[in-house]
Amino acid sequence: MTDPTPKIEFADILRLSKGEQYFFAALIDLAFLEKIFTNGVPFRESFSVRIPIASDEYLTDGVMSPDYIHTTLFLHSFIEKSLKFISLLTNAKATIRSLRACDHNLEKLLAYALITQRDLKNAFGDEDYRICDRVFKLNYSYLRYLSRNQEIIFKYESLLKITSYFKEKMLSCRASNIYSIEYRDSFVRRLGNKYPITIVSIPVSKEAPKIVNKEDFENITTHKSYMYVSPAEDGFKHLPSSALTDIECNFLISCYEFKNSKYHLKSPIDNQTSRRIFKLFSKAEYTLPSQTRNISVGRSSR
């Protein structure tokens, strides 16, 4: 009987390993962007430093709009890494070398990620697409070093939509290609001890998180999304979420106690209750680093 499990070659391992680097690097950029968009931090119109040239005498040097530039750089960087990750996992023609050759050119990377301009136009309205197109046409190096003029269109709502779009694309790609049961079975069954060690992260824990951030817990248990936000007069507000029922929210509240600025899981707790809590957090799309672990796959040392 023919084994239907897809075969994994050494080239796939290299692509996966490099893809993991891009994914976690993208998460670092995403963490900054979501902090900026969620907290509604006021942006400075300028920044300057005083340079002493004599006793009680100073000269001033400064730059305009540093926070706008900084945020745009992080957005450009996040899109670049997410597109490289998606390309390596979905397009057999995208090689590590070809992606490196793209440098920071988002328009070239978009093609490797099999995303078209029509996809972007369908995802955004005219104004949001215009701003997205402007981000794609920016020269990352020129903007980073201010070596040439670059036009920046900064609109909170549009940049948030752009960030959310590529976040969803990246996470959907990861769910389908890394965390699918078929893929994990194939990975474990085919590799054995054939290749040098590589590290991948796969979900292994289905236990209740022992500690949950205060804001995240309270958003989840009051029917708010802990991930998705919208602009408000005083910054940003978390969007409503219907992921959990009132009964489910109250159940979570009964299982945790607030101390030291965080919510801690009450103890003792049986395995069935722990798994139920885990499923509820999963319904709310909430995951923690402790719910994944690194798996080493490679040659035996024996």
Tab-separated table of C-alpha atoms in Angstrom:
chain	number	residue	atom	x	y	z
A	1	MET	CA	0.000	0.000	0.000
A	2	THR	CA	1.386	3.386	-0.957
A	3	ASP	CA	2.053	5.788	1.912
A	4	PRO	CA	0.033	8.970	1.151
A	5	THR	CA	2.145	11.060	3.518
A	6	PRO	CA	3.995	13.762	1.521
A	7	LYS	CA	7.736	13.316	1.359
A	8	ILE	CA	9.972	15.897	3.017
A	9	GLU	CA	13.371	16.557	1.472
A	10	PHE	CA	16.429	18.264	2.914
A	11	ALA	CA	15.590	21.398	0.909
A	12	ASP	CA	12.263	21.528	2.749
A	13	ILE	CA	14.105	21.487	6.064
A	14	LEU	CA	16.281	24.404	5.011
A	15	ARG	CA	13.220	26.354	3.878
A	16	LEU	CA	11.403	25.585	7.120
A	17	SER	CA	14.382	26.583	9.247
A	18	LYS	CA	14.811	29.893	7.405
A	19	GLY	CA	11.066	30.447	7.434
A	20	GLU	CA	11.048	30.093	11.221
A	21	GLN	CA	13.676	32.829	11.458
A	22	TYR	CA	11.538	35.173	9.370
A	23	PHE	CA	8.388	34.312	11.347
A	24	PHE	CA	9.777	35.078	14.785
A	25	ALA	CA	11.591	38.168	13.510
A	26	ALA	CA	8.243	39.336	12.102
A	27	LEU	CA	6.608	38.786	15.499
A	28	ILE	CA	9.075	41.206	17.090
A	29	ASP	CA	8.068	43.907	14.598
A	30	LEU	CA	4.400	43.035	15.074
A	31	ALA	CA	4.693	43.347	18.859
A	32	PHE	CA	5.933	46.924	18.450
A	33	LEU	CA	3.238	47.837	15.923
A	34	GLU	CA	0.389	46.460	18.020
A	35	LYS	CA	1.728	48.294	21.058
A	36	ILE	CA	1.721	51.562	19.107
A	37	PHE	CA	-1.717	51.038	17.566
A	38	THR	CA	-3.325	49.636	20.729
A	39	ASN	CA	-2.063	52.214	23.206
A	40	GLY	CA	-2.585	55.224	20.936
A	41	VAL	CA	0.793	56.699	21.897
A	42	PRO	CA	1.005	60.381	20.846
A	43	PHE	CA	3.525	60.948	18.081
A	44	ARG	CA	6.152	63.662	18.349
A	45	GLU	CA	6.348	66.177	15.535
A	46	SER	CA	10.070	66.624	16.119
A	47	PHE	CA	12.987	65.507	18.249
A	48	SER	CA	16.124	67.497	19.070
A	49	VAL	CA	19.313	67.287	21.095
A	50	ARG	CA	21.430	70.059	22.570
A	51	ILE	CA	25.138	69.946	21.828
A	52	PRO	CA	27.418	71.859	24.222
A	53	ILE	CA	29.981	73.992	22.398
A	54	ALA	CA	31.089	76.249	25.249
A	55	SER	CA	30.169	77.105	28.797
A	56	ASP	CA	26.404	77.692	28.848
A	57	GLU	CA	26.282	77.635	25.051
A	58	TYR	CA	24.584	74.979	22.967
A	59	LEU	CA	23.700	74.201	19.393
A	60	THR	CA	20.584	72.224	18.588
A	61	ASP	CA	20.260	69.406	16.049
A	62	GLY	CA	16.984	67.681	15.362
A	63	VAL	CA	14.785	65.667	13.044
A	64	MET	CA	11.157	65.989	12.018
A	65	SER	CA	8.506	63.323	12.693
A	66	PRO	CA	10.771	60.633	14.226
A	67	ASP	CA	7.895	58.481	15.496
A	68	TYR	CA	6.136	58.499	12.139
A	69	ILE	CA	9.326	57.373	10.427
A	70	HIS	CA	10.054	54.770	13.101
A	71	THR	CA	6.587	53.219	12.844
A	72	THR	CA	6.728	53.175	9.048
A	73	LEU	CA	10.107	51.421	9.185
A	74	PHE	CA	8.714	48.756	11.512
A	75	LEU	CA	5.664	48.271	9.279
A	76	HIS	CA	7.850	47.904	6.189
A	77	SER	CA	10.090	45.448	8.054
A	78	PHE	CA	7.116	43.419	9.311
A	79	ILE	CA	5.589	43.120	5.842
A	80	GLU	CA	8.957	42.107	4.380
A	81	LYS	CA	9.505	39.293	6.896
A	82	SER	CA	5.924	38.051	6.722
A	83	LEU	CA	6.089	37.883	2.912
A	84	LYS	CA	9.377	35.973	3.039
A	85	PHE	CA	7.873	33.516	5.527
A	86	ILE	CA	4.758	33.005	3.388
A	87	SER	CA	6.859	32.615	0.229
A	88	LEU	CA	9.068	29.879	1.667
A	89	LEU	CA	6.082	27.863	2.833
A	90	THR	CA	3.754	28.252	-0.147
A	91	ASN	CA	5.824	28.821	-3.289
A	92	ALA	CA	8.247	26.125	-4.440
A	93	LYS	CA	9.885	28.656	-6.776
A	94	ALA	CA	10.828	30.916	-3.864
A	95	THR	CA	14.313	29.988	-2.715
A	96	ILE	CA	16.350	31.451	0.108
A	97	ARG	CA	18.700	32.928	-2.482
A	98	SER	CA	15.918	34.474	-4.577
A	99	LEU	CA	14.335	36.089	-1.518
A	100	ARG	CA	17.661	37.533	-0.434
A	101	ALA	CA	18.081	38.957	-3.919
A	102	CYS	CA	14.830	40.889	-3.421
A	103	ASP	CA	16.534	42.745	-0.579
A	104	HIS	CA	13.840	45.039	0.893
A	105	ASN	CA	11.731	45.296	-2.280
A	106	LEU	CA	8.188	44.554	-1.116
A	107	GLU	CA	6.711	44.512	-4.612
A	108	LYS	CA	9.029	41.677	-5.673
A	109	LEU	CA	8.363	39.777	-2.449
A	110	LEU	CA	4.614	40.139	-2.943
A	111	ALA	CA	4.873	38.169	-6.180
A	112	TYR	CA	6.830	35.378	-4.468
A	113	ALA	CA	4.149	35.218	-1.766
A	114	LEU	CA	1.562	34.678	-4.527
A	115	ILE	CA	-0.370	37.775	-3.487
A	116	THR	CA	-1.491	40.060	-6.318
A	117	GLN	CA	-2.287	43.744	-6.465
A	118	ARG	CA	-5.884	42.703	-7.097
A	119	ASP	CA	-5.866	40.836	-3.776
A	120	LEU	CA	-4.763	44.021	-2.030
A	121	LYS	CA	-7.341	46.151	-3.836
A	122	ASN	CA	-10.070	43.708	-2.820
A	123	ALA	CA	-8.871	43.719	0.792
A	124	PHE	CA	-8.699	47.509	1.178
A	125	GLY	CA	-10.758	50.508	0.170
A	126	ASP	CA	-9.325	53.060	-2.254
A	127	GLU	CA	-7.687	55.225	0.428
A	128	ASP	CA	-6.245	52.279	2.363
A	129	TYR	CA	-4.938	50.722	-0.840
A	130	ARG	CA	-3.286	54.015	-1.837
A	131	ILE	CA	-1.453	54.117	1.500
A	132	CYS	CA	-0.536	50.437	1.265
A	133	ASP	CA	0.836	51.014	-2.232
A	134	ARG	CA	2.904	53.932	-0.909
A	135	VAL	CA	4.409	51.710	1.809
A	136	PHE	CA	5.310	49.123	-0.837
A	137	LYS	CA	7.054	51.723	-2.970
A	138	LEU	CA	9.182	53.092	-0.126
A	139	ASN	CA	12.900	52.434	-0.297
A	140	TYR	CA	13.691	50.966	3.112
A	141	SER	CA	17.367	51.921	3.079
A	142	TYR	CA	16.725	55.483	1.937
A	143	LEU	CA	14.105	55.952	4.644
A	144	ARG	CA	16.278	54.353	7.293
A	145	TYR	CA	19.233	56.619	6.648
A	146	LEU	CA	17.331	59.638	5.272
A	147	SER	CA	19.667	59.567	2.293
A	148	ARG	CA	16.940	60.546	-0.185
A	149	ASN	CA	13.497	62.062	0.059
A	150	GLN	CA	10.736	59.542	0.734
A	151	GLU	CA	7.036	60.367	0.813
A	152	ILE	CA	5.212	58.950	3.842
A	153	ILE	CA	1.430	58.908	4.116
A	154	PHE	CA	0.632	58.316	7.772
A	155	LYS	CA	-2.939	57.448	8.700
A	156	TYR	CA	-3.516	55.398	11.854
A	157	GLU	CA	-6.626	53.576	10.676
A	158	SER	CA	-5.105	52.570	7.340
A	159	LEU	CA	-1.810	51.402	8.801
A	160	LEU	CA	-3.685	49.323	11.373
A	161	LYS	CA	-5.691	47.641	8.593
A	162	ILE	CA	-2.517	46.968	6.615
A	163	THR	CA	-0.820	45.468	9.674
A	164	SER	CA	-3.849	43.291	10.433
A	165	TYR	CA	-4.070	42.070	6.830
A	166	PHE	CA	-0.507	40.779	6.670
A	167	LYS	CA	-0.742	39.430	10.212
A	168	GLU	CA	-3.758	37.329	9.227
A	169	LYS	CA	-2.012	36.176	6.040
A	170	MET	CA	1.053	35.098	8.008
A	171	LEU	CA	-0.857	33.306	10.763
A	172	SER	CA	-3.165	31.573	8.294
A	173	CYS	CA	-0.136	30.350	6.367
A	174	ARG	CA	1.444	29.049	9.565
A	175	ALA	CA	-1.748	27.275	10.623
A	176	SER	CA	-2.069	25.522	7.253
A	177	ASN	CA	1.567	24.646	6.670
A	178	ILE	CA	3.208	24.241	10.075
A	179	TYR	CA	0.488	23.398	12.565
A	180	SER	CA	-1.663	21.132	10.396
A	181	ILE	CA	-1.854	17.532	11.616
A	182	GLU	CA	-0.881	16.206	8.184
A	183	TYR	CA	2.254	18.336	8.072
A	184	ARG	CA	3.397	17.436	11.588
A	185	ASP	CA	2.826	13.723	10.990
A	186	SER	CA	4.793	13.949	7.768
A	187	PHE	CA	7.606	15.835	9.467
A	188	VAL	CA	8.030	13.320	12.283
A	189	ARG	CA	7.562	10.166	10.205
A	190	ARG	CA	9.795	11.090	7.285
A	191	LEU	CA	12.729	12.750	8.984
A	192	GLY	CA	13.870	10.161	11.499
A	193	ASN	CA	17.629	10.589	11.998
A	194	LYS	CA	18.359	11.476	8.385
A	195	TYR	CA	19.237	15.150	8.624
A	196	PRO	CA	21.294	17.432	10.877
A	197	ILE	CA	19.451	18.913	13.822
A	198	THR	CA	16.944	21.619	13.085
A	199	ILE	CA	14.660	23.349	15.544
A	200	VAL	CA	10.960	23.934	14.956
A	201	SER	CA	8.200	25.097	17.263
A	202	ILE	CA	5.035	23.028	17.404
A	203	PRO	CA	2.087	23.282	19.788
A	204	VAL	CA	2.299	20.575	22.437
A	205	SER	CA	0.541	21.850	25.554
A	206	LYS	CA	-3.210	21.730	26.030
A	207	GLU	CA	-3.152	22.895	29.607
A	208	ALA	CA	-4.614	26.007	31.149
A	209	PRO	CA	-2.145	28.933	31.257
A	210	LYS	CA	-0.992	29.431	34.836
A	211	ILE	CA	-0.577	33.212	34.491
A	212	VAL	CA	-2.438	35.595	32.167
A	213	ASN	CA	-1.750	39.269	31.545
A	214	LYS	CA	-4.321	41.506	33.297
A	215	GLU	CA	-5.441	43.425	30.202
A	216	ASP	CA	-5.691	40.283	28.068
A	217	PHE	CA	-7.698	38.372	30.677
A	218	GLU	CA	-10.129	41.211	31.292
A	219	ASN	CA	-10.645	41.810	27.574
A	220	ILE	CA	-11.354	38.118	26.958
A	221	THR	CA	-13.777	37.793	29.879
A	222	THR	CA	-15.705	40.966	28.979
A	223	HIS	CA	-16.334	39.983	25.345
A	224	LYS	CA	-13.542	42.059	23.833
A	225	SER	CA	-10.894	40.935	21.414
A	226	TYR	CA	-7.432	41.005	22.936
A	227	MET	CA	-5.885	41.298	19.437
A	228	TYR	CA	-8.144	43.497	17.328
A	229	VAL	CA	-8.586	47.205	18.013
A	230	SER	CA	-10.132	50.264	16.372
A	231	PRO	CA	-9.339	53.988	16.642
A	232	ALA	CA	-11.096	55.977	19.366
A	233	GLU	CA	-11.002	59.572	20.595
A	234	ASP	CA	-8.624	58.698	23.438
A	235	GLY	CA	-6.471	56.289	21.435
A	236	PHE	CA	-7.695	52.809	20.537
A	237	LYS	CA	-10.330	50.469	21.906
A	238	HIS	CA	-10.560	46.694	21.700
A	239	LEU	CA	-13.221	45.449	19.308
A	240	PRO	CA	-16.186	43.399	20.573
A	241	SER	CA	-15.809	39.628	20.452
A	242	SER	CA	-18.498	36.946	20.506
A	243	ALA	CA	-16.014	34.093	20.818
A	244	LEU	CA	-17.122	33.190	24.358
A	245	THR	CA	-20.540	33.095	26.007
A	246	ASP	CA	-21.342	34.753	29.337
A	247	ILE	CA	-21.245	31.338	31.010
A	248	GLU	CA	-17.805	30.605	29.554
A	249	CYS	CA	-16.466	34.010	30.617
A	250	ASN	CA	-17.774	33.529	34.159
A	251	PHE	CA	-16.211	30.083	34.264
A	252	LEU	CA	-12.792	31.542	33.403
A	253	ILE	CA	-13.219	34.261	36.029
A	254	SER	CA	-13.981	31.601	38.650
A	255	CYS	CA	-10.779	29.713	37.798
A	256	TYR	CA	-8.374	32.629	38.244
A	257	GLU	CA	-7.441	35.040	41.001
A	258	PHE	CA	-5.846	38.453	40.614
A	259	LYS	CA	-2.557	39.068	42.414
A	260	ASN	CA	0.719	40.830	41.680
A	261	SER	CA	-0.833	42.653	38.703
A	262	LYS	CA	-1.707	39.410	36.854
A	263	TYR	CA	-4.321	36.671	36.870
A	264	HIS	CA	-3.102	33.388	38.368
A	265	LEU	CA	-4.729	29.984	37.919
A	266	LYS	CA	-6.258	28.713	41.153
A	267	SER	CA	-5.016	25.387	42.464
A	268	PRO	CA	-5.536	22.521	42.727
A	269	ILE	CA	-7.169	21.956	39.346
A	270	ASP	CA	-7.935	18.630	37.635
A	271	ASN	CA	-6.875	17.725	34.096
A	272	GLN	CA	-10.389	17.906	32.679
A	273	THR	CA	-10.887	21.454	33.951
A	274	SER	CA	-7.433	22.447	32.725
A	275	ARG	CA	-8.223	21.208	29.210
A	276	ARG	CA	-11.566	23.007	29.260
A	277	ILE	CA	-9.847	26.274	30.177
A	278	PHE	CA	-7.316	25.725	27.399
A	279	LYS	CA	-10.121	25.226	24.845
A	280	LEU	CA	-11.834	28.434	25.936
A	281	PHE	CA	-8.641	30.474	25.543
A	282	SER	CA	-8.184	28.844	22.131
A	283	LYS	CA	-11.724	29.897	21.140
A	284	ALA	CA	-10.744	33.441	22.071
A	285	GLU	CA	-7.631	33.060	19.851
A	286	TYR	CA	-5.369	33.488	22.855
A	287	THR	CA	-2.060	31.616	22.953
A	288	LEU	CA	1.005	31.813	25.131
A	289	PRO	CA	4.676	31.000	24.464
A	290	SER	CA	4.390	28.349	27.191
A	291	GLN	CA	1.911	26.495	25.005
A	292	THR	CA	4.586	25.707	22.437
A	293	ARG	CA	8.010	24.196	22.689
A	294	ASN	CA	11.058	23.689	20.522
A	295	ILE	CA	11.492	20.205	19.081
A	296	SER	CA	14.937	19.004	17.987
A	297	VAL	CA	14.901	16.683	15.006
A	298	GLY	CA	18.098	15.262	13.593
A	299	ARG	CA	20.840	12.687	13.732
A	300	SER	CA	21.108	10.516	16.800
A	301	SER	CA	24.158	11.064	18.968
A	302	ARG	CA	24.465	7.324	19.569
